[in-house]
CSV table of C-alpha atoms in Angstrom, one decimal:
chain,number,residue,atom,x,y,z
A,1,UNK,CA,11.6,14.5,-14.0
A,2,UNK,CA,10.3,11.0,-13.8
A,3,UNK,CA,9.2,10.9,-10.2
A,4,UNK,CA,6.8,13.9,-11.0
A,5,UNK,CA,5.1,11.8,-13.7
A,6,UNK,CA,4.6,8.9,-11.3
A,7,UNK,CA,3.1,11.2,-8.7
A,8,UNK,CA,0.8,12.6,-11.3
A,9,UNK,CA,-0.5,9.1,-12.1
A,10,UNK,CA,-1.0,8.4,-8.4
A,11,UNK,CA,-3.0,11.6,-8.0
A,12,UNK,CA,-5.1,10.9,-11.1
A,13,UNK,CA,-6.0,7.3,-10.0
A,14,UNK,CA,-6.8,8.6,-6.6
A,15,UNK,CA,-9.2,11.1,-8.1
A,16,UNK,CA,-11.1,8.2,-9.8
A,17,UNK,CA,-11.6,6.2,-6.6
A,18,UNK,CA,-12.2,7.0,-3.0
A,19,UNK,CA,-10.2,6.3,0.2
A,20,UNK,CA,-7.7,4.1,-1.7
A,21,UNK,CA,-4.6,6.3,-1.1
A,22,UNK,CA,-2.6,3.5,0.6
A,23,UNK,CA,-3.5,0.9,-2.0
A,24,UNK,CA,-2.6,3.2,-4.9
A,25,UNK,CA,0.7,4.2,-3.3
A,26,UNK,CA,1.5,0.6,-2.7
A,27,UNK,CA,0.8,-0.2,-6.4
A,28,UNK,CA,3.3,2.4,-7.4
A,29,UNK,CA,5.9,1.2,-4.8
A,30,UNK,CA,5.6,-2.4,-6.1
A,31,UNK,CA,6.1,-1.4,-9.7
A,32,UNK,CA,9.1,0.8,-8.8
A,33,UNK,CA,10.7,-1.8,-6.5
A,34,UNK,CA,9.6,-4.9,-8.4
A,35,UNK,CA,7.7,-6.2,-5.4
A,36,UNK,CA,4.4,-8.1,-5.0
A,37,UNK,CA,1.2,-6.8,-3.3
A,38,UNK,CA,-1.5,-8.6,-1.4
A,39,UNK,CA,-4.9,-6.7,-0.9
A,40,UNK,CA,-7.1,-7.9,1.9
A,41,UNK,CA,-10.7,-6.7,1.5
A,42,UNK,CA,-14.3,-7.7,0.7
A,43,UNK,CA,-15.7,-7.9,-2.8
A,44,UNK,CA,-16.6,-4.7,-4.6
A,45,UNK,CA,-14.0,-2.4,-3.1
A,46,UNK,CA,-12.4,-1.2,-6.4
A,47,UNK,CA,-9.3,-3.3,-5.9
A,48,UNK,CA,-9.0,-4.5,-9.4
A,49,UNK,CA,-10.3,-1.2,-10.8
A,50,UNK,CA,-7.4,0.7,-9.1
A,51,UNK,CA,-4.9,-1.7,-10.5
A,52,UNK,CA,-6.4,-1.6,-14.0
A,53,UNK,CA,-6.5,2.2,-14.0
A,54,UNK,CA,-2.9,2.4,-13.0
A,55,UNK,CA,-1.9,-0.2,-15.6
A,56,UNK,CA,-3.7,1.8,-18.4
A,57,UNK,CA,-1.3,4.6,-17.8
A,58,UNK,CA,1.7,2.5,-18.6
A,59,UNK,CA,1.8,2.2,-22.4
A,60,UNK,CA,3.2,-1.0,-23.7
A,61,UNK,CA,2.6,-2.9,-20.4
A,62,UNK,CA,0.6,-6.2,-20.8
A,63,UNK,CA,-1.6,-7.3,-18.0
A,64,UNK,CA,-2.9,-10.8,-17.1
A,65,UNK,CA,-5.9,-11.1,-14.8
A,66,UNK,CA,-7.5,-14.2,-13.4
A,67,UNK,CA,-10.0,-15.2,-10.8
A,68,UNK,CA,-8.4,-18.2,-9.1
A,69,UNK,CA,-10.2,-21.4,-8.1
A,70,UNK,CA,-9.4,-25.0,-7.3
A,71,UNK,CA,-10.1,-25.7,-11.0
A,72,UNK,CA,-7.4,-23.2,-12.3
A,73,UNK,CA,-4.6,-25.1,-13.8
A,74,UNK,CA,-1.1,-24.3,-15.0
A,75,UNK,CA,-2.1,-24.0,-18.7
A,76,UNK,CA,-4.6,-21.2,-17.8
A,77,UNK,CA,-1.8,-19.3,-16.0
A,78,UNK,CA,1.4,-20.1,-17.9
A,79,UNK,CA,0.3,-21.4,-21.3
A,80,UNK,CA,0.0,-24.7,-23.0
A,81,UNK,CA,2.2,-27.0,-24.9
A,82,UNK,CA,2.2,-26.4,-28.6
A,83,UNK,CA,1.5,-29.9,-30.0
A,84,UNK,CA,2.9,-28.9,-33.4
A,85,UNK,CA,6.4,-28.6,-31.8
A,86,UNK,CA,6.3,-32.3,-31.0
A,87,UNK,CA,5.8,-33.2,-34.7
A,88,UNK,CA,9.1,-34.2,-36.3
A,89,UNK,CA,10.3,-31.6,-38.8
A,90,UNK,CA,7.9,-28.9,-37.5
A,91,UNK,CA,8.1,-25.8,-35.4
A,92,UNK,CA,5.6,-23.3,-34.0
A,93,UNK,CA,5.2,-20.2,-36.2
A,94,UNK,CA,6.4,-17.8,-33.6
A,95,UNK,CA,9.6,-19.8,-33.3
A,96,UNK,CA,10.1,-19.8,-37.1
A,97,UNK,CA,9.6,-16.0,-37.1
A,98,UNK,CA,12.6,-15.6,-34.9
A,99,UNK,CA,14.8,-16.5,-37.9
A,100,UNK,CA,15.5,-13.3,-39.7
A,101,UNK,CA,15.6,-14.7,-43.2
A,102,UNK,CA,12.3,-16.6,-42.7
A,103,UNK,CA,10.7,-13.5,-41.3
A,104,UNK,CA,11.9,-11.4,-44.2
A,105,UNK,CA,10.6,-13.9,-46.7
A,106,UNK,CA,7.3,-14.3,-44.9
A,107,UNK,CA,6.8,-10.5,-44.9
A,108,UNK,CA,7.6,-10.4,-48.7
A,109,UNK,CA,5.0,-13.2,-49.3
A,110,UNK,CA,2.4,-11.3,-47.4
A,111,UNK,CA,3.1,-8.1,-49.5
A,112,UNK,CA,2.9,-10.0,-52.8
A,113,UNK,CA,-0.3,-11.8,-51.9
A,114,UNK,CA,-1.9,-8.4,-50.9
A,115,UNK,CA,-0.7,-7.0,-54.2
A,116,UNK,CA,-2.3,-9.9,-56.1
A,117,UNK,CA,-5.6,-9.3,-54.2
A,118,UNK,CA,-5.5,-5.7,-55.5
A,119,UNK,CA,-4.4,-6.2,-59.1
A,120,UNK,CA,-5.3,-9.8,-59.9
A,121,UNK,CA,-2.3,-10.2,-62.2
A,122,UNK,CA,-0.9,-13.7,-62.9
A,123,UNK,CA,2.6,-12.3,-62.9
A,124,UNK,CA,2.1,-11.1,-59.3
A,125,UNK,CA,0.6,-14.5,-58.4
A,126,UNK,CA,3.7,-16.2,-59.9
A,127,UNK,CA,6.0,-14.1,-57.8
A,128,UNK,CA,4.0,-15.0,-54.7
A,129,UNK,CA,4.2,-18.7,-55.6
A,130,UNK,CA,8.0,-18.6,-55.9
A,131,UNK,CA,8.2,-16.7,-52.6
A,132,UNK,CA,6.0,-19.4,-51.0
A,133,UNK,CA,8.3,-22.1,-52.3
A,134,UNK,CA,11.3,-20.3,-50.8
A,135,UNK,CA,9.4,-19.9,-47.5
A,136,UNK,CA,8.6,-23.7,-47.4
A,137,UNK,CA,12.3,-24.5,-48.1
A,138,UNK,CA,13.5,-22.2,-45.4
A,139,UNK,CA,11.0,-23.8,-43.0
A,140,UNK,CA,12.3,-27.3,-43.9
A,141,UNK,CA,15.9,-26.2,-43.2
A,142,UNK,CA,15.2,-24.4,-40.0
A,143,UNK,CA,13.1,-27.3,-38.6
A,144,UNK,CA,15.9,-29.8,-39.6
A,145,UNK,CA,18.4,-27.7,-37.6
A,146,UNK,CA,16.4,-26.5,-34.7
A,147,UNK,CA,13.2,-28.6,-34.1
A,148,UNK,CA,12.9,-31.3,-31.5
A,149,UNK,CA,12.3,-29.4,-28.2
A,150,UNK,CA,8.8,-28.9,-26.8
A,151,UNK,CA,7.5,-25.3,-27.1
A,152,UNK,CA,4.9,-23.4,-25.0
A,153,UNK,CA,2.2,-21.1,-26.3
A,154,UNK,CA,2.3,-18.3,-23.8
A,155,UNK,CA,0.6,-15.4,-25.6
A,156,UNK,CA,-1.6,-13.5,-23.2
A,157,UNK,CA,-0.5,-15.6,-20.2
A,158,UNK,CA,1.7,-14.8,-17.3
A,159,UNK,CA,5.1,-15.4,-19.1
A,160,UNK,CA,4.0,-12.8,-21.7
A,161,UNK,CA,2.8,-10.1,-19.3
A,162,UNK,CA,4.3,-7.3,-17.2
A,163,UNK,CA,1.6,-6.9,-14.6
A,164,UNK,CA,-0.4,-9.8,-13.2
A,165,UNK,CA,-3.5,-9.7,-11.0
A,166,UNK,CA,-4.7,-12.9,-9.3
A,167,UNK,CA,-7.9,-12.5,-7.5
A,168,UNK,CA,-8.8,-14.9,-4.7
A,169,UNK,CA,-5.2,-16.0,-4.7
A,170,UNK,CA,-5.6,-18.5,-1.8
A,171,UNK,CA,-8.0,-20.5,-3.9
A,172,UNK,CA,-5.0,-21.8,-5.8
A,173,UNK,CA,-4.7,-25.6,-5.9
A,174,UNK,CA,-1.7,-27.5,-4.7
A,175,UNK,CA,-0.8,-28.4,-8.3
A,176,UNK,CA,0.2,-24.9,-9.4
A,177,UNK,CA,1.5,-23.7,-6.0
A,178,UNK,CA,5.1,-24.4,-6.7
A,179,UNK,CA,5.0,-22.7,-10.1
A,180,UNK,CA,3.4,-19.6,-8.5
A,181,UNK,CA,6.0,-19.5,-5.8
A,182,UNK,CA,8.9,-19.5,-8.2
A,183,UNK,CA,7.2,-16.9,-10.4
A,184,UNK,CA,6.4,-14.6,-7.4
A,185,UNK,CA,9.9,-15.0,-5.8
A,186,UNK,CA,12.3,-15.3,-8.7
A,187,UNK,CA,10.2,-14.1,-11.7
A,188,UNK,CA,11.0,-17.3,-13.6
A,189,UNK,CA,8.9,-20.2,-14.8
A,190,UNK,CA,10.0,-23.8,-15.4
A,191,UNK,CA,8.3,-26.1,-18.0
A,192,UNK,CA,9.4,-29.3,-19.6
A,193,UNK,CA,12.8,-28.8,-17.8
A,194,UNK,CA,13.4,-25.4,-19.3
A,195,UNK,CA,13.5,-22.4,-16.9
A,196,UNK,CA,12.8,-19.1,-18.5
A,197,UNK,CA,12.7,-15.6,-17.1
A,198,UNK,CA,9.3,-13.9,-17.3
A,199,UNK,CA,8.8,-10.2,-17.8
A,200,UNK,CA,6.4,-9.8,-14.9
A,201,UNK,CA,7.3,-6.7,-12.8
A,202,UNK,CA,4.8,-7.2,-10.0
A,203,UNK,CA,2.1,-9.7,-9.0
A,204,UNK,CA,-1.0,-8.0,-7.5
A,205,UNK,CA,-3.2,-10.4,-5.5
A,206,UNK,CA,-6.4,-10.1,-3.5
A,207,UNK,CA,-8.5,-12.1,-1.1
A,208,UNK,CA,-11.3,-11.4,1.4
A,209,UNK,CA,-9.5,-13.6,4.0
A,210,UNK,CA,-6.2,-14.8,5.2
A,211,UNK,CA,-5.8,-18.6,5.5
A,212,UNK,CA,-5.5,-20.2,8.9
A,213,UNK,CA,-1.9,-21.3,8.7
A,214,UNK,CA,-2.3,-23.4,11.9
A,215,UNK,CA,-4.7,-25.6,9.9
A,216,UNK,CA,-2.7,-28.4,8.3
A,217,UNK,CA,-4.8,-28.1,5.1
A,218,UNK,CA,-4.0,-24.4,4.7
A,219,UNK,CA,-0.4,-24.3,6.1
A,220,UNK,CA,0.8,-25.1,2.5
A,221,UNK,CA,-0.3,-21.5,1.6
A,222,UNK,CA,2.1,-19.9,4.1
A,223,UNK,CA,5.1,-19.6,1.7
A,224,UNK,CA,2.8,-18.0,-0.9
A,225,UNK,CA,1.6,-15.4,1.6
A,226,UNK,CA,5.2,-14.7,2.6
A,227,UNK,CA,6.2,-13.9,-1.0
A,228,UNK,CA,3.6,-11.0,-1.1
A,229,UNK,CA,5.9,-8.3,0.4
A,230,UNK,CA,3.5,-5.4,0.7
A,231,UNK,CA,0.0,-5.8,2.2
A,232,UNK,CA,-2.9,-3.4,2.2
A,233,UNK,CA,-6.2,-3.6,4.0
A,234,UNK,CA,-9.2,-2.1,2.2
A,235,UNK,CA,-12.7,-1.3,3.5
A,236,UNK,CA,-15.9,0.1,2.0
A,237,UNK,CA,-16.0,3.8,1.5
A,238,UNK,CA,-16.7,5.5,4.9
A,239,UNK,CA,-17.2,9.2,4.2
A,240,UNK,CA,-20.4,10.4,2.7
A,241,UNK,CA,-18.7,13.1,0.6
A,242,UNK,CA,-16.5,10.5,-1.0
A,243,UNK,CA,-19.4,8.2,-1.8
A,244,UNK,CA,-21.2,11.1,-3.5
A,245,UNK,CA,-18.1,12.0,-5.5
A,246,UNK,CA,-17.9,8.4,-6.9
A,247,UNK,CA,-21.6,8.4,-7.6
A,248,UNK,CA,-21.3,11.7,-9.6
A,249,UNK,CA,-18.4,10.2,-11.6
A,250,UNK,CA,-20.4,7.0,-12.4
A,251,UNK,CA,-23.4,9.1,-13.5
A,252,UNK,CA,-21.3,11.1,-15.9
A,253,UNK,CA,-21.6,14.4,-13.9
A,254,UNK,CA,-17.8,14.7,-13.5
A,255,UNK,CA,-15.9,15.7,-16.6
A,256,UNK,CA,-13.4,13.2,-17.9
A,257,UNK,CA,-9.7,14.3,-17.6
A,258,UNK,CA,-6.9,13.5,-19.9
A,259,UNK,CA,-4.6,10.8,-18.6
A,260,UNK,CA,-0.9,11.1,-17.7
A,261,UNK,CA,0.9,8.1,-19.2
A,262,UNK,CA,4.4,6.7,-19.0
A,263,UNK,CA,6.0,4.2,-21.3
A,264,UNK,CA,7.3,0.8,-20.2
A,265,UNK,CA,10.8,2.1,-20.8
A,266,UNK,CA,10.2,5.1,-18.6
A,267,UNK,CA,9.1,2.7,-15.8
A,268,UNK,CA,12.3,0.8,-16.2
A,269,UNK,CA,14.2,4.0,-16.1
A,270,UNK,CA,12.4,4.9,-12.8
A,271,UNK,CA,13.4,1.5,-11.4
A,272,UNK,CA,17.1,2.3,-12.1
A,273,UNK,CA,16.7,5.7,-10.3
A,274,UNK,CA,15.1,3.9,-7.4
A,275,UNK,CA,18.1,1.5,-7.2
A,276,UNK,CA,20.4,4.5,-7.1
A,277,UNK,CA,18.8,6.0,-4.0
A,278,UNK,CA,21.3,6.0,-1.2
A,279,UNK,CA,20.5,4.3,2.1
A,280,UNK,CA,22.6,6.0,4.9
A,281,UNK,CA,24.1,4.0,7.7
A,282,UNK,CA,21.9,5.9,10.2
A,283,UNK,CA,18.8,4.5,8.4
A,284,UNK,CA,20.0,0.9,8.8
A,285,UNK,CA,20.7,1.6,12.5
A,286,UNK,CA,17.2,3.1,12.9
A,287,UNK,CA,15.7,0.0,11.2
A,288,UNK,CA,17.6,-2.3,13.5
A,289,UNK,CA,15.9,-0.4,16.4
A,290,UNK,CA,12.6,-0.8,14.7
A,291,UNK,CA,13.2,-4.6,14.3
A,292,UNK,CA,14.0,-5.0,18.0
A,293,UNK,CA,10.9,-3.1,19.1
A,294,UNK,CA,8.7,-5.0,16.7
A,295,UNK,CA,9.9,-8.3,18.0
A,296,UNK,CA,9.7,-7.2,21.6
A,297,UNK,CA,6.0,-6.3,21.0
A,298,UNK,CA,5.3,-9.8,19.6
A,299,UNK,CA,5.4,-8.9,15.8
A,300,UNK,CA,7.0,-11.8,13.9
A,301,UNK,CA,9.6,-10.4,11.5
A,302,UNK,CA,11.8,-13.0,9.9
A,303,UNK,CA,15.4,-12.2,8.9
A,304,UNK,CA,14.4,-12.5,5.2
A,305,UNK,CA,11.6,-10.0,5.8
A,306,UNK,CA,13.9,-7.5,7.6
A,307,UNK,CA,16.7,-7.7,5.1
A,308,UNK,CA,14.3,-7.1,2.2
A,309,UNK,CA,12.9,-3.7,3.2
A,310,UNK,CA,15.5,-1.6,1.3
A,311,UNK,CA,13.9,-1.4,-2.2
A,312,UNK,CA,10.6,-0.3,-0.8
A,313,UNK,CA,12.0,2.6,1.2
A,314,UNK,CA,14.2,3.6,-1.8
A,315,UNK,CA,11.0,3.7,-3.9
A,316,UNK,CA,9.3,5.9,-1.3
A,317,UNK,CA,12.3,8.2,-1.2
A,318,UNK,CA,12.1,8.4,-5.1
A,319,UNK,CA,8.4,9.4,-5.0
A,320,UNK,CA,9.3,12.1,-2.5
A,321,UNK,CA,12.0,13.4,-4.9
A,322,UNK,CA,14.9,12.5,-2.6
A,323,UNK,CA,18.3,11.0,-3.5
A,324,UNK,CA,18.7,9.3,-0.2
A,325,UNK,CA,16.3,7.6,2.2
A,326,UNK,CA,15.1,9.8,5.1
A,327,UNK,CA,13.6,8.6,8.4
A,328,UNK,CA,10.1,9.6,7.4
A,329,UNK,CA,10.3,7.3,4.3
A,330,UNK,CA,10.4,4.4,6.7
A,331,UNK,CA,6.8,5.0,7.7
A,332,UNK,CA,5.7,3.3,4.5
A,333,UNK,CA,6.8,0.0,6.1
A,334,UNK,CA,3.6,-0.1,8.0
A,335,UNK,CA,2.3,-2.1,5.0
A,336,UNK,CA,5.3,-4.3,4.9
A,337,UNK,CA,5.7,-5.7,8.3
A,338,UNK,CA,2.1,-6.7,9.3
A,339,UNK,CA,1.0,-10.4,9.1
A,340,UNK,CA,-2.6,-9.9,10.3
A,341,UNK,CA,-4.7,-6.7,10.3
A,342,UNK,CA,-4.6,-6.5,14.2
A,343,UNK,CA,-0.9,-5.7,14.0
A,344,UNK,CA,-1.3,-2.6,11.7
A,345,UNK,CA,-2.0,0.0,14.4
A,346,UNK,CA,0.8,-1.3,16.6
A,347,UNK,CA,3.3,-1.3,13.8
A,348,UNK,CA,2.2,2.2,12.7
A,349,UNK,CA,2.8,3.5,16.2
A,350,UNK,CA,6.2,1.9,16.6
A,351,UNK,CA,7.3,3.3,13.2
A,352,UNK,CA,5.9,6.7,14.1
A,353,UNK,CA,7.6,6.8,17.5
A,354,UNK,CA,11.0,5.8,16.2
A,355,UNK,CA,11.1,7.3,12.7
A,356,UNK,CA,9.3,10.6,13.0
A,357,UNK,CA,11.5,11.6,16.0
A,358,UNK,CA,14.5,9.3,15.9
A,359,UNK,CA,16.4,11.5,18.3
A,360,UNK,CA,13.6,11.3,20.8
A,361,UNK,CA,13.2,7.5,20.2
A,362,UNK,CA,16.9,7.0,21.1
A,363,UNK,CA,16.5,9.0,24.3
A,364,UNK,CA,13.3,7.0,25.2
A,365,UNK,CA,15.3,3.8,24.6
A,366,UNK,CA,17.9,4.9,27.1
A,367,UNK,CA,15.3,5.9,29.7
A,368,UNK,CA,13.6,2.5,29.2
A,369,UNK,CA,16.9,0.8,29.9
A,370,UNK,CA,17.2,2.9,33.0
A,371,UNK,CA,13.8,1.9,34.2
A,372,UNK,CA,14.6,-1.7,33.7
A,373,UNK,CA,17.7,-1.3,35.9
A,374,UNK,CA,15.6,0.4,38.6
A,375,UNK,CA,13.2,-2.6,38.5
A,376,UNK,CA,16.2,-5.0,38.9
A,377,UNK,CA,17.4,-3.0,41.9
A,378,UNK,CA,13.9,-3.1,43.5
A,379,UNK,CA,13.7,-6.8,43.0
A,380,UNK,CA,17.1,-7.3,44.7
A,381,UNK,CA,16.1,-5.0,47.5
A,382,UNK,CA,12.9,-6.9,48.1
A,383,UNK,CA,14.8,-10.2,48.4
A,384,UNK,CA,17.3,-8.7,50.9
A,385,UNK,CA,14.4,-7.4,53.0
A,386,UNK,CA,12.7,-10.8,52.8
A,387,UNK,CA,15.8,-12.5,54.1
A,388,UNK,CA,15.9,-10.0,57.0
A,389,UNK,CA,19.4,-9.1,56.1
A,390,UNK,CA,21.2,-6.2,57.7
A,391,UNK,CA,20.3,-2.7,56.3
A,392,UNK,CA,23.9,-2.3,55.3
A,393,UNK,CA,23.2,-4.8,52.6
A,394,UNK,CA,20.8,-2.4,50.9
A,395,UNK,CA,23.8,-0.5,49.5
A,396,UNK,CA,24.8,-3.3,47.1
A,397,UNK,CA,21.8,-3.1,44.8
A,398,UNK,CA,22.2,0.7,44.8
A,399,UNK,CA,25.8,0.5,43.7
A,400,UNK,CA,24.9,-1.8,40.8
A,401,UNK,CA,22.1,0.6,39.8
A,402,UNK,CA,24.4,3.6,40.1
A,403,UNK,CA,26.9,2.0,37.7
A,404,UNK,CA,24.2,1.1,35.2
A,405,UNK,CA,22.7,4.6,35.3
A,406,UNK,CA,26.2,6.1,34.8
A,407,UNK,CA,26.7,4.1,31.7
A,408,UNK,CA,23.3,5.2,30.4
A,409,UNK,CA,24.1,8.8,31.3
A,410,UNK,CA,27.4,8.6,29.3
A,411,UNK,CA,25.5,7.4,26.3
A,412,UNK,CA,23.0,10.2,26.7
A,413,UNK,CA,25.8,12.8,26.8
A,414,UNK,CA,27.3,11.2,23.7
A,415,UNK,CA,24.2,12.4,21.8
A,416,UNK,CA,25.4,16.0,22.2
A,417,UNK,CA,27.2,17.4,19.1
A,418,UNK,CA,27.7,20.7,17.4
A,419,UNK,CA,24.7,20.0,15.0
A,420,UNK,CA,22.3,19.5,17.9
A,421,UNK,CA,19.2,21.7,17.9
A,422,UNK,CA,17.9,23.7,20.9
A,423,UNK,CA,14.8,21.3,21.1
A,424,UNK,CA,17.1,18.3,21.1
A,425,UNK,CA,19.3,19.8,23.7
A,426,UNK,CA,16.2,20.4,25.8
A,427,UNK,CA,15.2,16.7,25.4
A,428,UNK,CA,18.7,15.6,26.6
A,429,UNK,CA,18.5,17.9,29.7
A,430,UNK,CA,15.1,16.5,30.6
A,431,UNK,CA,16.3,13.0,30.3
A,432,UNK,CA,19.4,13.8,32.4
A,433,UNK,CA,17.0,15.1,35.1
A,434,UNK,CA,15.0,11.9,34.9
A,435,UNK,CA,18.1,9.7,35.4
A,436,UNK,CA,19.2,11.8,38.4
A,437,UNK,CA,15.7,11.6,39.9
A,438,UNK,CA,15.7,7.8,39.5
A,439,UNK,CA,19.1,7.6,41.3
A,440,UNK,CA,18.1,10.0,44.0
A,441,UNK,CA,14.9,8.0,44.7
A,442,UNK,CA,16.9,4.8,44.9
A,443,UNK,CA,19.3,6.5,47.4
A,444,UNK,CA,16.4,7.4,49.6
A,445,UNK,CA,15.1,3.8,49.5
A,446,UNK,CA,18.5,2.3,50.4
A,447,UNK,CA,19.8,4.9,52.7
A,448,UNK,CA,22.8,5.4,50.4
A,449,UNK,CA,24.5,8.8,49.8
A,450,UNK,CA,23.4,10.5,46.6
A,451,UNK,CA,25.8,11.9,44.1
A,452,UNK,CA,24.6,13.3,40.7
A,453,UNK,CA,25.6,11.5,37.6
A,454,UNK,CA,27.5,14.4,36.1
A,455,UNK,CA,29.7,14.5,39.3
A,456,UNK,CA,30.2,10.8,39.1
A,457,UNK,CA,31.4,11.1,35.5
A,458,UNK,CA,33.8,13.9,36.5
A,459,UNK,CA,35.3,11.7,39.3
A,460,UNK,CA,35.6,8.8,36.9
A,461,UNK,CA,37.6,10.9,34.5
């Protein structure tokens, strides 16, 4: 099963580094979901090492790596113009080799010349000369029919690679920014008016700082930052045992293990399995709750960001061997929603509260609504007292509160169903008691007669 092989690779790479579990899982998730990754951390934290070790286990995958600077230009990233393609009647060799007859003749010429090197016979040389004439004639015909458009030499550059690592990504100059944005977002590159799809699966990037987007000179980098969907914070190795383990490995004291590998085709097959993972409606409803709580807590989440979470949780479910996304799979989004490191712990807690116990989170949401209604009643009551109104007026805020709490109580009762567990039923009963306690306390404050919510519901029916 393919997910098992991917997990074996994750485990192996983890065994070669220390305290990089989140980073390595995010590398896998990006490759499975075709997403991009930003790594925030100081130099010498095994960021590129982890990426390279992962890539080595994907046979057939080409990698491009570059340390970015203000001097980095488009040619260094995307390739250069082949000047021979501008000469009338000429074409680059790689373009000529796309013609089947030319390729066949070229291969035969190579074979004959090698044979001549071995035997030195004039007859063999004569055959090679005839084949060379045929090749030249084919070139003349192909160039007459197809030459004229500029060609790029992209061997070993981004348009030729499946995995790209750009270190110090924010050192990019303004001149290549638009090309990078298009490549990151749409996986295409435009040159000389021609837009071509590039094979890059994921862009991995790193920096030891996040730009100050409030600074007008750095604000231009904000779109680039937004295209890096997953983000990971790395630190230096903290635990002594982990440091010693790495030292032993570097000193050759740890025996080398054979590497689990997958082919590029197997990775593509995994991506198809990821796309087939089902996302139940209840997960979407849960994520809408997460969005509301994140925004309420001051975490900026754009609509584009929110609507794009699906492939990542599908990839996480795939790694867990599941055919559909479960609430616990959403915890991985801790590394999807943060914008600055200070938000990480807050996002992690919100996801944990809502996703590890979605039933409890729903009850807590209802209780929060009830507390807000109590607060509104107390504000109204304070205003009435401030105006020295008659005490009979106290009943009005209470009636409003009672109606609101009854609505919340009915939603609470709707959570009961035949599949409910004993622990969940216990949570409902505790919440019911809390709602009745809120209403009873309000009755005492206003001098209103108290009637439990269950009796109110019965009378309403």
